[in-house]
Amino acid sequence: MIKTVNIYDNPVLGVFATCTEDVAVVPIGTTKKVIDLVAELLDVRVISTLVNGSTVIGSLSRGNSNGFLLSRDASVNDLKEVDVPVEVLPDRLTATGNVILANDTAALVHPDISDRSMEVISRVLGVDVHRGTIAGLGTVGMSGVATNKGLLVHPMVTQEELAHIEEVFGLSVDVGTTNYGSQAVGSGLLANSKGYVAGSNTTGHELGRIEDALFFA
């Protein structure tokens, strides 16, 4: 079965969309073919919306089974169809999806996220929150993908970072790329514990690494 798609003819799925165990959120204008494929591959309900009037939903939001967080200046009404609590993150780092990597038990966040935002993240997502980097980058939400079964991260991650990520999530962590060599794996992949969908430029070898890391092989 085809496991690669584009949104707006663009393979950076993680920039335009986001997902949890229960729902995927895609921008208005996403084709029915893509919506149906995402729903089938991830076994989720798909919601079409905009966040703060923008199509880059994956960059501006982060959620899990317990709640969703939106970037400053967005409205909770942007995700009114999501059946979990939604709050706006009060942080100067406005690309919430870029700076938070989370599953249902833990979150790794940009080193510069404020203490107040850490508390909000912990409360809304219901997780333990830790600061950290991946490959020296604070944009951990685009440098990795986390499910409740495993993680795939930027191939330049250091051994110290790997150890920290494994400790935070209590899961195995593997490295890989998407979209024919993109190291920002979070930008090219949507995944939960039930399935995944990658950007259309992702190669067969890259799909194999995704399946191994997230335990779909």
C-alpha atoms as one frame of an Amber mdcrd trajectory, in Angstrom:
protein
   0.000   0.000   0.000   1.170   3.535  -0.748   2.524   5.130   2.432   3.796
   8.411   0.982   1.789  11.522   0.126   2.034  15.275  -0.347  -0.015  18.074
   1.145  -0.370  21.063  -1.204   2.009  19.207  -3.566   4.666  19.445  -0.856
   6.286  16.466   0.915   6.908  18.230   4.265   3.865  16.631   5.920   5.021
  17.423   9.437   5.029  21.140   8.696   1.462  21.161   7.379  -0.129  18.494
   9.598   0.084  16.773  12.967  -1.362  13.650  14.543  -2.012  11.777  17.768
  -3.328   8.289  18.517  -6.867   9.478  17.818  -6.822  12.371  15.394  -4.881
  13.955  12.538  -5.164  17.668  11.854  -4.582  18.836   8.284  -4.974  22.246
   6.629  -8.118  23.281   4.801  -7.668  22.464   1.134  -6.033  19.084   1.686
  -7.445  16.752  -0.950  -9.969  14.045  -0.084  -7.551  11.426  -1.419  -4.868
  12.514   1.061  -7.363  12.808   3.930  -8.681   9.296   3.270  -5.162   7.861
   3.075  -4.064   9.561   6.310  -7.214   8.329   8.059  -6.586   4.766   6.897
  -2.837   4.603   7.523  -2.959   6.202  10.982  -6.392   4.804  11.932  -7.562
   8.248  13.062 -10.287  10.815  12.549  -9.054  13.638  10.307  -9.910  17.283
  10.990  -9.368  20.085   8.458  -8.737  23.548   9.853  -6.309  26.486   9.993
  -4.264  27.581  13.021  -4.101  31.338  13.425  -5.184  31.555   9.793  -2.178
  29.525   8.677  -1.810  26.214   6.867   1.391  25.188   8.720  -0.516  23.318
  11.412   2.334  20.957  12.217   4.633  23.848  13.070   2.034  25.718  15.125
   0.586  22.903  17.253   1.535  19.810  19.239  -0.819  17.299  20.793  -1.198
  13.858  22.263  -4.066  11.737  23.584  -4.527  14.095  26.533  -4.505  17.567
  24.973  -3.311  20.015  22.329  -1.119  23.095  22.526  -1.248  25.981  20.059
   1.206  28.761  19.369   0.728  32.187  20.876  -1.853  34.343  19.028  -3.786
  31.274  17.877  -7.313  30.559  19.120  -8.464  27.408  20.877 -11.438  27.544
  18.483  -9.021  26.595  15.701  -9.132  23.056  17.149 -12.698  23.065  18.439
 -13.341  19.670  16.799 -10.611  17.946  18.807 -12.126  16.012  21.718  -9.395
  16.906  24.221  -8.459  20.129  26.063  -6.761  22.776  23.898  -4.668  25.652
  25.253  -2.432  28.353  23.848   1.195  28.128  24.951   2.307  31.436  26.514
   5.823  31.394  25.124   7.868  33.721  22.935   8.888  30.640  20.928   5.826
  30.696  18.705   6.292  27.600  16.538   4.929  25.212  19.162   5.090  22.134
  16.947   8.711  22.817  16.089   9.886  23.112  19.702   7.997  20.255  21.410
   8.484  16.526  20.775   5.882  14.493  22.658   4.044  11.214  22.960   1.500
  10.182  25.608   4.004   9.890  28.467   6.817  12.403  27.942   7.917  15.561
  26.145  11.296  16.926  25.084  11.282  20.689  24.548  13.503  23.503  23.285
  16.099  24.555  25.910  14.781  28.141  25.888  11.162  27.315  26.691  10.122
  29.137  29.858   9.364  27.496  33.189   5.772  28.727  32.914   5.399  27.051
  29.513   6.935  23.852  30.894   4.165  23.759  33.484   1.481  24.324  30.849
   2.902  21.584  28.631   2.993  19.141  31.532  -0.568  19.939  32.599  -2.223
  19.960  29.171  -0.389  16.978  27.694  -0.267  15.102  30.999   3.416  14.249
  30.611   6.818  14.693  32.213   8.633  17.531  30.414  12.383  17.851  29.914
  14.507  20.359  28.037  16.995  19.104  25.476  18.365  19.178  21.942  18.645
  16.808  19.005  21.779  17.179  16.875  22.410  20.425  18.745  19.058  21.808
  17.588  16.390  23.199  19.877  13.740  22.539  17.224  13.197  19.056  18.603
   9.684  18.757  17.148  11.075  18.833  13.617  14.251  16.921  14.493  12.390
  13.844  15.690   9.185  11.826  15.668   7.900  10.143  18.821   5.166   7.531
  19.144   4.223   5.402  22.136   6.416   2.615  20.712   9.646   4.315  19.609
  11.407   7.363  18.223  13.120   8.326  14.988  15.508  11.287  15.182  17.976
  13.424  13.207  21.008  11.317  12.145  23.507  13.807  13.615  22.221  13.280
  17.154  25.030  12.866  19.680  25.472   9.904  22.012  24.774  12.165  25.001
  21.550  13.395  23.401  20.508   9.848  22.538  20.982   8.746  26.135  18.931
  11.726  27.360  16.106  11.076  24.882  15.970   7.390  25.787  15.818   8.303
  29.478  13.079  10.905  28.927  10.814   8.655  26.864  11.800   5.236  28.187
  11.823   3.953  24.605  14.384   2.940  22.017  15.599   5.692  19.686  16.866
   5.199  16.133  18.163   7.621  13.510  17.025   8.192   9.947  15.941  10.628
   7.277  12.858  11.363   5.181  12.210  12.861   1.738  15.447  11.674   0.123
  17.887  12.768   2.774  16.111  15.375   4.883  17.558  15.171   8.383  14.579
  17.066   9.838  12.632  13.817  10.106   9.714  15.462  11.890   9.063  17.607
   8.830   8.493  14.631   6.572   6.634  12.101   8.682   3.348  11.652  10.553
   3.211   8.634  12.858   1.422   7.118  15.827   1.553   3.644  17.350  -0.829
   2.316  14.687   0.835   3.500  11.502   2.688   6.178   9.602   2.646   8.242
   6.427   5.722   9.932   4.950   6.411  12.640   2.392   6.344  11.519  -1.234
  10.104  11.952  -1.740  10.879   9.392   0.977  12.831   6.451  -0.418  12.295
   2.745   0.161  15.411   2.601   2.327  14.142   5.521   4.418  10.744   3.831
   4.807  12.543   0.738   6.061  14.351   2.756   8.729  11.062   4.364   9.769
   9.395   0.966  10.088  12.287  -0.429  12.127  12.506   2.580  14.457   8.764
   2.783  15.095   8.250  -0.998  15.225   6.132  -1.508  12.127   8.566  -3.956
  10.518
